[in-house]
């Protein structure tokens, strides 16, 4: 199995759960797989297909994704094809005959094709070995992307009851999961639930303030990398794309209102790295298998947390660090409310409001963004601070906002509940605005009573007051604010209120230490080679090699095909087809610069990670105290850190190849034996499955310490 993994996919090791899932399929059993985007779902059905004598049928709702998958499989030396509405009748006949002859191992089809009696008869003529249903959440009306055609898949299960079936999804709550099981008769099937944690994604939420300028700032920090900007409406995508082009950014709009040819051309340009920025509605990206998107921006509130998770999940599928930034305001909520009120079915309307409330709560939350998302999907995360979201990097402090809230509410009332936030803030700040004077509002008792706060901070607090339900917005084009019943109770009963202190904008996308210290100039040259090879073959660049593969090439600088074949993502087929051109570029670069690889490439060695910052490093301080014989707990107390933080320091030091004195804190005895046994049973070093196995008797900290002595 590992030989096939390396030969066709260029990997030497499976990711968590992959091997168990594949073994289940090879045992001719059904399975339900919940695995995040970028977690390796596709491999779970692509590799077993090579073992079966017949064809593997893959159901996918997305034509673009089918094509990308087929291109990638062919590049890996695996015969695959897809049947969809974009190919000619003769091409369809040729593919069907090739499948019938056994020349195709994996066949992708859209769910609507399964409803055709002619195609049902065709399937019966094949040796059908295995069925894979991708995007399985589409079968559930409780999911965020329900597709009626998926409901017909139960017919496929009845027609081929003895053919093993695997259902896969990246986004499914417990309710959706149960619906998938019911619709596809998977009651007896084992369920493989990987962690929903996308460790390489950094989440940031900001209230809107000069949003266009902020987006430009983000784009400047993400030059020459793929970016997706999501907007609320088709009109917004056109406006944003046009404004960005005026500022010199190469951006194109994408939405359902464009001609099909324009949409396809835009999508192809993005996939082939000809255009770096796409400004789109949420329809874009559903079928995009582009692994190197480095920045996702939401310019308005997503409809649901599932949608947000899936949209941000299009970033960093190659496992490299990527940013996800969401800008929101309570005006966004008002827009969503307007459309929700148009829903005729009461149950659907209530469901939509519930989903909207959840995403607003996510934006307003002061807890770790990652922990919030994982909790939503029913996953308990053992960490207290992810170090990769705005709330963890710059925690928000609370302050007593009772007095300022009273002033805001009073200003809304005394100006007649007829104006927007900007006007109310002008009154509170004592603005010399001509309109304020003409309306006589410069004579109000609330005029100029807030002098110790900037307009932006005042707006931030006012928006939080709206979020607390004390004010509400009315009107769409020219919104005004009125006090709610809750607001009146707050004033009458003189209640207290604590809100988050306004914070400065997060520094997103600043250059961080690279995962490996590769040669950046050579990496850029290899990217150009990749782009040219991909252009010659009319395939997306990532089909040739992913960024991670190029980074290893630019680190090790392999000199022959043996060394080249040991690079991550380089299988036998790709080594033979593309090795020469990349090796030539590496040799030419070395000839010009005199540089050599950091070290000789050992077959399947792990790239040496950057050493941690030295002088004054917080990691060094922890390392030194441990060397003095202090326990983890004593170090944590002495340094004023949480125990989990100190353990994290050791994990990072070890990952960087540093030697840390730990003999004196080595666990032993029956409890450690149970921890070792639990890790062995789960078959991975992930904490969540071990915690689930051992229960509350063991803390996450104890498990993390135990893990240090297993690796």
XYZ file of C-alpha atoms in Angstrom:
711
model
C 0.000 0.000 0.000
C 2.856 2.384 0.832
C 4.453 1.566 -2.534
C 1.320 2.749 -4.338
C 1.185 5.821 -2.123
C 4.705 6.837 -3.096
C 4.566 5.749 -6.740
C 1.328 7.506 -7.655
C 0.978 10.298 -5.109
C 4.558 10.996 -4.026
C 3.867 10.570 -0.295
C 5.648 8.250 2.102
C 3.182 8.398 4.994
C -0.560 8.465 5.398
C -2.329 11.257 7.203
C -4.420 10.433 10.305
C -7.292 8.003 9.592
C -6.462 7.568 5.879
C -5.012 4.082 6.210
C -7.878 2.870 8.439
C -10.431 4.209 5.947
C -8.659 2.552 3.015
C -8.433 -0.773 4.852
C -12.165 -0.584 5.572
C -12.924 -0.047 1.884
C -10.575 -2.847 0.812
C -12.524 -5.096 3.195
C -15.624 -4.269 1.089
C -17.301 -2.322 3.888
C -19.182 0.994 3.757
C -17.846 4.069 5.542
C -18.772 7.645 6.442
C -15.817 10.048 6.431
C -15.809 13.536 7.937
C -12.510 15.196 7.175
C -11.678 18.894 6.785
C -10.795 20.445 3.452
C -7.166 19.681 2.765
C -7.262 16.673 5.075
C -6.808 14.121 2.305
C -10.351 12.885 1.633
C -9.772 12.198 -2.071
C -6.893 9.811 -1.410
C -9.246 7.665 0.666
C -11.065 6.527 -2.480
C -8.427 7.155 -5.153
C -5.832 4.769 -3.739
C -8.216 1.801 -3.143
C -9.402 2.177 -6.732
C -5.989 0.909 -7.818
C -6.570 -2.370 -5.963
C -10.007 -3.179 -7.352
C -10.344 -5.000 -10.653
C -13.373 -2.965 -11.724
C -14.162 0.741 -11.901
C -14.642 3.138 -8.978
C -17.616 5.492 -9.436
C -17.255 8.937 -7.815
C -20.321 11.154 -7.398
C -19.406 14.859 -7.350
C -21.671 17.892 -7.837
C -18.983 20.119 -9.280
C -17.821 19.944 -12.890
C -14.706 22.062 -12.333
C -13.626 19.891 -9.409
C -14.126 16.734 -11.468
C -11.859 18.072 -14.204
C -9.142 19.126 -11.753
C -9.245 15.752 -10.025
C -9.008 13.900 -13.343
C -6.088 16.086 -14.468
C -4.257 15.394 -11.200
C -4.915 11.648 -11.368
C -3.652 11.446 -14.944
C -0.522 13.376 -13.974
C 0.007 10.761 -11.258
C -0.308 7.918 -13.765
C -3.839 6.860 -12.754
C -6.366 6.379 -15.614
C -9.427 8.489 -14.812
C -12.230 10.302 -16.633
C -15.367 12.311 -15.988
C -18.790 12.466 -17.649
C -20.505 15.847 -17.556
C -22.538 18.242 -19.666
C -19.526 20.124 -21.041
C -18.167 17.277 -23.183
C -19.522 16.216 -26.567
C -21.707 13.201 -27.206
C -18.866 11.428 -29.030
C -16.460 12.094 -26.132
C -19.011 10.614 -23.734
C -19.326 7.499 -25.907
C -15.536 7.138 -26.054
C -15.238 7.430 -22.267
C -18.051 4.952 -21.652
C -16.394 2.426 -23.983
C -13.009 2.935 -22.285
C -14.600 2.298 -18.887
C -16.353 -0.790 -20.231
C -13.027 -2.141 -21.559
C -11.433 -1.611 -18.159
C -9.085 1.152 -19.364
C -10.423 3.642 -16.768
C -10.069 2.997 -13.033
C -11.946 6.043 -11.669
C -15.045 7.610 -13.266
C -16.488 10.915 -11.984
C -20.162 11.747 -12.634
C -22.637 14.388 -11.432
C -25.585 13.197 -9.301
C -28.222 14.222 -11.863
C -26.803 11.722 -14.381
C -27.738 8.869 -12.059
C -31.424 9.676 -12.573
C -31.172 8.804 -16.294
C -32.494 5.251 -17.021
C -29.949 4.885 -19.841
C -27.054 5.572 -17.465
C -28.501 3.208 -14.858
C -28.524 0.468 -17.492
C -24.961 1.362 -18.467
C -23.766 1.008 -14.863
C -25.315 -2.443 -14.684
C -23.125 -3.493 -17.609
C -19.931 -2.559 -15.749
C -17.822 -4.290 -13.144
C -18.570 -1.696 -10.478
C -16.163 -2.254 -7.585
C -16.691 0.752 -5.384
C -18.839 3.898 -5.006
C -17.595 7.180 -3.499
C -20.031 10.027 -2.750
C -18.173 13.313 -2.363
C -19.712 16.424 -0.735
C -22.157 14.094 1.011
C -23.621 16.939 3.098
C -25.488 17.978 -0.070
C -27.933 15.150 0.605
C -29.245 16.776 3.789
C -31.839 19.529 3.820
C -30.317 20.584 7.154
C -26.977 21.251 5.484
C -25.911 24.636 4.140
C -25.686 23.343 0.557
C -28.685 21.029 0.055
C -29.015 19.660 -3.492
C -32.190 17.725 -4.369
C -30.375 15.541 -6.951
C -28.442 13.946 -4.089
C -31.692 12.501 -2.758
C -31.667 10.077 -5.705
C -28.487 8.418 -4.476
C -30.455 5.995 -2.339
C -31.591 4.412 -5.646
C -27.935 3.741 -6.500
C -27.486 2.029 -3.152
C -30.490 -0.207 -3.788
C -29.366 -1.119 -7.303
C -25.886 -2.085 -6.095
C -26.399 -3.276 -2.508
C -23.198 -5.345 -2.424
C -20.886 -2.633 -3.758
C -19.046 -0.869 -0.907
C -19.879 2.821 -0.579
C -17.997 5.664 1.094
C -19.651 9.022 1.818
C -17.298 11.966 2.371
C -17.827 15.531 3.584
C -15.803 18.382 5.059
C -18.698 20.138 6.810
C -21.366 18.284 8.734
C -22.961 18.999 12.091
C -24.352 16.082 14.113
C -27.790 16.723 12.630
C -26.483 16.592 9.054
C -24.381 13.534 9.847
C -27.433 11.607 11.020
C -29.316 12.628 7.888
C -26.490 11.345 5.651
C -26.550 8.002 7.459
C -30.319 7.745 7.067
C -30.465 8.747 3.394
C -27.626 6.450 2.302
C -28.425 3.452 4.556
C -25.100 3.714 6.349
C -26.389 2.698 9.788
C -23.916 -0.169 10.078
C -21.000 1.712 8.531
C -18.081 2.841 10.684
C -17.719 6.616 10.959
C -14.297 8.195 10.644
C -14.290 11.705 12.067
C -11.041 13.601 11.688
C -10.382 16.807 13.561
C -11.974 19.851 11.919
C -8.979 21.885 13.027
C -7.156 23.520 10.120
C -3.957 24.340 11.984
C -2.402 26.274 9.102
C -5.292 28.745 8.818
C -5.101 32.007 10.776
C -8.533 33.512 11.531
C -9.143 37.248 11.958
C -12.413 39.164 12.441
C -12.574 42.947 12.185
C -15.402 45.426 12.406
C -15.679 47.466 9.230
C -13.717 50.690 9.164
C -12.202 51.949 5.915
C -12.589 48.395 4.665
C -11.324 49.044 1.155
C -8.091 50.523 2.494
C -7.681 47.568 4.836
C -8.213 45.105 2.005
C -5.599 46.909 -0.109
C -3.217 46.673 2.836
C -3.822 42.928 3.048
C -3.295 42.495 -0.688
C 0.016 44.376 -0.444
C 1.130 41.847 2.147
C 0.006 38.950 -0.063
C 1.572 39.987 -3.370
C 1.780 37.397 -6.167
C -0.231 34.757 -4.331
C -3.804 33.566 -5.019
C -6.510 35.481 -3.119
C -10.302 35.076 -2.990
C -12.439 38.021 -1.853
C -16.055 37.165 -1.036
C -18.791 39.783 -1.382
C -22.476 39.884 -0.472
C -23.950 40.489 -3.943
C -23.135 40.320 -7.645
C -23.138 44.114 -7.779
C -20.613 44.245 -4.936
C -18.227 41.873 -6.739
C -18.247 44.078 -9.861
C -17.688 47.230 -7.805
C -14.881 45.759 -5.714
C -13.082 44.254 -8.714
C -13.297 47.537 -10.652
C -12.034 49.600 -7.707
C -9.147 47.203 -7.111
C -8.115 47.388 -10.759
C -8.077 51.183 -10.504
C -5.616 50.784 -7.608
C -3.396 48.554 -9.737
C -4.451 45.114 -8.511
C -5.099 42.372 -11.074
C -8.608 41.330 -10.028
C -11.621 39.807 -11.787
C -15.244 39.469 -10.680
C -17.030 36.121 -10.603
C -20.739 35.529 -10.019
C -23.676 33.541 -11.376
C -24.937 36.473 -13.453
C -21.962 36.342 -15.828
C -22.072 34.431 -19.104
C -20.984 30.804 -18.727
C -17.951 31.361 -20.989
C -16.848 34.383 -18.944
C -17.180 32.427 -15.691
C -15.185 29.535 -17.112
C -12.456 31.809 -18.467
C -12.215 33.677 -15.148
C -11.987 30.439 -13.219
C -9.338 29.045 -15.575
C -7.244 32.216 -15.323
C -7.299 31.969 -11.537
C -6.465 28.266 -11.473
C -3.604 28.739 -13.929
C -2.106 31.648 -11.933
C -2.824 34.156 -14.709
C -4.968 36.304 -12.389
C -4.141 36.317 -8.645
C -7.319 37.885 -7.229
C -10.921 36.760 -7.653
C -13.761 38.858 -6.216
C -16.759 36.591 -5.969
C -20.058 35.636 -4.441
C -20.067 32.435 -2.408
C -20.846 30.416 -5.563
C -17.156 30.669 -6.473
C -14.757 28.080 -5.182
C -17.160 25.190 -4.750
C -15.402 23.335 -7.539
C -11.937 24.792 -7.091
C -9.218 22.347 -6.191
C -6.539 25.033 -5.947
C -4.246 24.171 -3.037
C -2.221 27.394 -2.781
C -4.815 30.088 -1.987
C -3.077 32.176 0.666
C -5.739 34.719 1.642
C -9.523 34.562 1.975
C -11.341 37.838 2.642
C -15.027 38.165 3.516
C -16.179 41.737 2.934
C -19.525 40.975 4.567
C -21.092 38.504 6.963
C -21.372 34.871 5.750
C -24.822 33.288 6.085
C -23.750 30.385 8.292
C -20.775 29.035 10.200
C -20.770 25.982 7.898
C -20.535 28.306 4.915
C -17.760 30.327 6.544
C -15.834 27.159 7.386
C -16.154 25.853 3.847
C -15.249 29.193 2.243
C -12.206 29.721 4.456
C -11.371 26.070 3.877
C -10.433 26.953 0.304
C -7.265 28.528 1.692
C -4.095 26.580 2.393
C -5.173 23.169 1.172
C -1.485 22.351 0.760
C -0.994 22.724 4.510
C 0.987 25.970 4.321
C 0.141 29.033 6.409
C -2.784 31.092 5.048
C -4.926 33.962 6.355
C -8.712 34.282 6.617
C -10.041 37.775 7.353
C -13.706 38.596 7.920
C -15.005 42.181 7.959
C -18.475 42.699 9.379
C -20.894 45.297 10.661
C -24.429 45.210 11.963
C -25.517 46.573 8.612
C -24.598 43.141 7.237
C -27.023 41.554 9.687
C -29.724 43.897 8.484
C -29.125 42.829 4.867
C -29.351 39.169 5.819
C -32.527 39.801 7.830
C -34.142 41.397 4.789
C -33.651 38.264 2.682
C -34.553 35.895 5.496
C -37.896 37.686 5.818
C -38.570 36.838 2.162
C -38.464 33.094 2.894
C -42.048 31.801 2.733
C -41.598 28.539 4.624
C -41.718 29.364 8.339
C -39.518 26.442 9.374
C -36.839 27.452 6.843
C -37.103 31.069 8.009
C -36.584 30.104 11.647
C -33.675 27.861 10.645
C -32.027 30.700 8.668
C -32.390 33.116 11.610
C -30.814 30.569 13.921
C -27.848 30.172 11.560
C -27.451 33.949 11.249
C -27.437 34.310 15.028
C -24.668 31.738 15.263
C -22.358 33.502 12.808
C -22.965 36.863 14.541
C -22.113 35.253 17.880
C -18.914 33.956 16.281
C -17.954 37.468 15.178
C -18.720 38.928 18.605
C -17.068 36.168 20.595
C -14.025 36.956 22.702
C -12.927 33.305 22.886
C -10.526 31.593 20.498
C -11.973 31.582 16.962
C -10.610 28.103 16.335
C -12.113 26.712 19.529
C -15.470 28.315 18.649
C -15.549 26.681 15.186
C -14.510 23.287 16.506
C -17.100 23.454 19.259
C -19.778 24.228 16.660
C -18.934 20.968 14.893
C -19.033 19.053 18.151
C -15.283 18.815 18.681
C -13.613 19.602 21.977
C -10.249 21.265 21.559
C -7.797 20.856 24.376
C -5.856 24.066 23.831
C -6.637 27.407 25.476
C -4.788 29.613 23.020
C -4.260 28.755 19.349
C -1.841 31.634 18.753
C -3.300 32.024 15.264
C -6.476 34.091 15.572
C -7.171 37.697 16.523
C -8.683 36.884 19.908
C -5.671 34.790 20.940
C -2.963 37.046 19.502
C -4.514 40.239 20.873
C -7.073 39.280 23.535
C -9.832 41.796 24.038
C -10.205 43.255 27.504
C -13.644 44.076 28.881
C -14.484 47.440 30.425
C -17.461 48.944 32.215
C -19.427 50.431 29.324
C -22.495 51.408 31.352
C -21.997 55.169 31.185
C -21.013 55.392 27.514
C -23.931 53.124 26.568
C -26.319 55.401 28.447
C -24.949 58.374 26.502
C -25.370 56.602 23.148
C -28.942 55.542 23.909
C -29.817 59.005 25.169
C -28.429 60.599 21.992
C -30.497 58.231 19.826
C -33.668 59.164 21.749
C -33.045 62.930 21.903
C -32.350 63.128 18.152
C -35.709 61.463 17.523
C -34.558 57.934 16.559
C -34.370 59.146 12.957
C -30.652 59.087 12.152
C -27.774 56.760 11.428
C -24.764 56.079 13.626
C -22.556 58.649 11.925
C -24.949 61.478 12.752
C -25.517 60.324 16.341
C -21.734 60.152 16.852
C -21.359 63.661 15.425
C -23.819 64.917 18.045
C -22.046 63.096 20.877
C -18.664 64.441 19.727
C -19.971 68.007 19.440
C -19.372 68.237 15.696
C -19.629 71.637 14.012
C -21.445 69.919 11.167
C -23.808 72.434 9.538
C -26.685 69.914 9.526
C -26.402 69.368 13.285
C -26.702 73.105 13.896
C -29.593 73.565 11.443
C -31.596 70.878 13.228
C -30.931 72.456 16.591
C -29.159 69.390 17.907
C -26.243 71.496 19.077
C -28.599 72.653 21.860
C -29.285 69.130 23.164
C -27.897 68.044 26.528
C -26.067 65.155 24.802
C -24.236 67.467 22.378
C -20.474 67.166 22.868
C -20.649 64.983 25.982
C -18.117 62.425 24.645
C -14.694 64.027 24.255
C -12.393 61.298 25.546
C -12.998 58.798 22.754
C -12.305 58.732 19.000
C -15.151 58.527 16.520
C -14.015 55.044 15.461
C -13.914 53.747 19.040
C -17.341 55.276 19.643
C -18.678 53.562 16.525
C -17.174 50.257 17.652
C -18.921 50.526 21.022
C -22.207 51.597 19.410
C -22.097 48.531 17.176
C -21.546 46.330 20.208
C -24.593 47.985 21.806
C -26.568 47.018 18.705
C -25.223 43.487 19.055
C -26.455 43.375 22.646
C -29.956 44.132 21.405
C -30.276 47.578 23.005
C -30.465 49.338 19.616
C -31.820 48.119 16.310
C -31.345 49.242 12.732
C -34.204 50.189 10.393
C -34.185 50.890 6.694
C -31.867 49.459 4.044
C -30.489 52.230 1.856
C -30.467 54.905 4.592
C -30.411 52.965 7.883
C -31.535 54.651 11.092
C -31.297 53.453 14.678
C -33.992 53.072 17.303
C -33.907 51.920 20.871
C -35.391 48.508 21.605
C -37.514 47.495 24.565
C -34.364 45.959 26.052
C -32.651 49.328 25.687
C -35.439 51.098 27.548
C -35.264 48.540 30.365
C -31.488 49.082 30.504
C -31.986 52.835 31.048
C -34.970 52.648 33.391
C -33.535 49.927 35.628
C -30.023 51.445 35.472
C -28.423 48.150 34.525
C -24.675 47.722 34.059
C -22.970 46.561 30.880
C -19.456 45.351 30.097
C -18.180 45.455 26.509
C -14.927 44.736 24.728
C -12.433 47.557 24.580
C -12.024 48.795 21.009
C -8.805 47.389 19.622
C -6.419 48.427 16.907
C -6.457 46.484 13.695
C -4.738 43.137 13.631
C -1.457 42.785 11.795
C -2.450 40.147 9.281
C -0.149 38.545 6.778
C 3.130 39.821 8.159
C 5.975 37.647 7.034
C 6.513 34.849 9.504
C 9.209 32.263 9.748
C 8.949 29.779 6.893
C 8.267 26.136 7.717
C 11.604 25.312 6.105
C 14.377 27.752 5.307
C 14.227 27.327 1.519
C 15.962 29.574 -0.989
C 13.278 32.119 -1.919
C 14.891 33.139 -5.222
C 15.151 29.545 -6.416
C 11.579 28.911 -5.270
C 10.355 31.753 -7.511
C 12.296 30.378 -10.471
C 10.830 26.922 -9.891
C 7.368 28.497 -9.792
C 8.016 29.957 -13.242
C 9.150 26.555 -14.524
C 6.015 24.981 -13.071
C 3.834 27.599 -14.711
C 5.440 27.019 -18.121
C 5.161 23.225 -17.890
C 1.523 23.538 -16.826
C 0.810 25.932 -19.702
C 2.367 23.504 -22.201
C 0.167 20.693 -20.895
C -2.937 22.906 -20.501
C -3.364 21.977 -16.843
C -3.324 24.064 -13.629
C 0.166 24.575 -12.090
C -0.694 22.682 -8.900
C -1.307 19.547 -10.978
C 2.438 19.539 -11.742
C 3.673 20.162 -8.172
C 2.355 21.939 -5.086
C 4.171 24.784 -3.322
C 5.385 22.436 -0.611
C 7.184 20.303 -3.210
C 8.840 23.385 -4.727
C 9.904 24.583 -1.280
C 11.648 21.264 -0.601
C 13.355 21.462 -4.002
C 14.558 24.983 -3.146
C 15.819 23.718 0.216
C 17.534 20.436 -0.673
C 18.486 21.321 -4.287
C 18.520 17.673 -5.442
C 21.104 16.796 -8.105
C 19.724 13.592 -9.623
C 16.436 11.769 -10.119
C 16.961 9.537 -7.100
C 17.160 12.555 -4.809
C 14.430 14.331 -6.755
C 12.111 11.340 -6.308
C 12.388 11.651 -2.519
C 10.896 15.165 -2.545
C 7.435 15.474 -1.002
C 4.736 14.965 -3.669
C 7.085 13.507 -6.295
C 5.896 10.077 -7.373
C 7.480 7.794 -9.972
C 5.313 9.136 -12.808
C 6.050 12.803 -12.040
C 9.720 12.088 -11.486
C 10.003 10.581 -14.962
C 7.877 13.239 -16.684
C 9.033 16.418 -14.975
C 12.268 15.623 -13.152
C 14.643 16.708 -15.909
C 13.277 20.220 -16.413
C 13.239 21.030 -12.682
C 16.670 19.513 -12.086
C 18.053 21.582 -14.986
C 16.703 24.772 -13.397
C 18.206 23.871 -10.020
C 21.608 23.142 -11.559
C 21.514 26.370 -13.579
C 20.673 28.372 -10.456
C 23.547 26.787 -8.555
C 25.914 27.501 -11.441
C 24.894 31.177 -11.443
C 24.957 31.703 -7.683
C 27.401 29.127 -6.364
C 24.824 28.020 -3.804
C 24.315 24.433 -2.721
C 21.587 22.592 -0.911
C 21.507 22.941 2.867
C 22.388 19.304 3.319
C 22.451 16.129 1.224
C 18.908 14.869 0.747
C 18.271 11.689 2.684
C 15.554 9.567 1.200
C 12.419 10.881 2.844
C 14.064 12.987 5.460
C 12.162 15.772 7.075
C 13.310 19.278 6.118
C 15.248 20.946 8.861
C 13.030 23.574 10.398
C 14.225 27.072 11.126
C 15.872 27.384 14.464
C 13.917 29.442 16.943
C 14.913 33.025 17.632
C 17.836 32.976 19.991
C 18.676 35.902 22.240
C 16.019 36.598 24.781
C 13.787 33.923 23.302
C 10.896 32.841 25.524
C 11.672 29.294 24.396
C 15.266 29.591 25.630
C 14.054 30.755 29.040
C 11.873 27.662 29.358
C 14.687 25.426 28.112
C 17.149 26.860 30.639
C 14.813 26.377 33.622
C 14.152 22.768 32.622
C 17.913 22.232 32.362
C 18.152 23.431 35.984
C 15.910 20.527 36.999
C 12.596 22.361 37.409
C 9.380 20.513 36.614
C 6.890 21.726 34.007
C 4.662 23.032 36.809
C 7.521 24.852 38.515
C 8.612 26.490 35.257
C 5.042 27.605 34.573
C 4.725 29.124 38.048
C 8.126 30.829 37.897
C 7.455 32.335 34.461
C 3.810 33.220 35.142
C 2.547 31.132 32.207
C -0.095 28.440 31.896
C 1.187 24.874 32.029
C -0.051 24.319 28.475
C 2.114 27.213 27.261
C 5.288 25.719 28.764
C 4.528 22.334 27.211
C 3.994 24.161 23.912
C 7.460 25.733 24.217
C 8.989 22.276 24.561
C 6.996 20.941 21.612
C 8.254 23.786 19.406
C 11.848 23.366 20.605
C 11.728 19.651 19.846
C 10.127 20.269 16.445
C 12.985 22.652 15.637
C 15.470 19.887 16.392
C 16.623 21.358 19.704
C 17.729 19.139 22.567
C 15.733 19.742 25.756
C 16.583 18.261 29.160
C 13.503 16.216 30.059
C 14.805 13.097 31.804
C 13.796 14.421 35.209
C 10.166 14.927 34.113
C 9.783 11.641 32.244
C 6.423 10.025 33.115
C 6.311 6.421 34.253
C 4.065 3.891 35.902
C 0.570 2.642 35.144
C -0.857 5.969 33.999
C 1.865 6.477 31.393
C 1.388 2.901 30.212
C -2.295 3.672 29.636
C -1.393 6.827 27.710
C 1.068 4.905 25.497
C -1.502 2.196 24.860
C -4.147 4.788 23.930
C -1.847 6.460 21.377
C -1.016 3.048 19.924
C -4.710 2.161 19.591
C -5.602 5.392 17.792
C -2.679 5.011 15.422
C -1.771 8.688 15.437
C -0.347 11.430 17.644
C -3.562 13.483 17.643
C -4.819 14.336 21.123
C -8.594 14.356 20.578
C -9.063 10.602 19.870
C -6.797 9.693 22.804
C -8.725 12.025 25.133
C -11.969 10.453 23.972
C -10.561 7.007 24.667
C -9.232 7.811 28.150
C -11.931 10.226 29.296
C -11.784 13.023 31.863
C -9.421 11.108 34.156
C -6.530 12.416 32.020
C -6.001 16.091 31.261
C -4.821 17.327 27.872
C -1.620 18.551 29.529
C -0.843 15.021 30.816
C -1.460 13.600 27.351
C 0.802 16.222 25.734
C 3.605 15.457 28.185
C 3.184 11.755 27.498
C 3.331 12.400 23.776
C 6.717 14.115 24.177
C 8.166 10.766 25.227
C 6.608 8.820 22.378
C 8.190 10.771 19.513
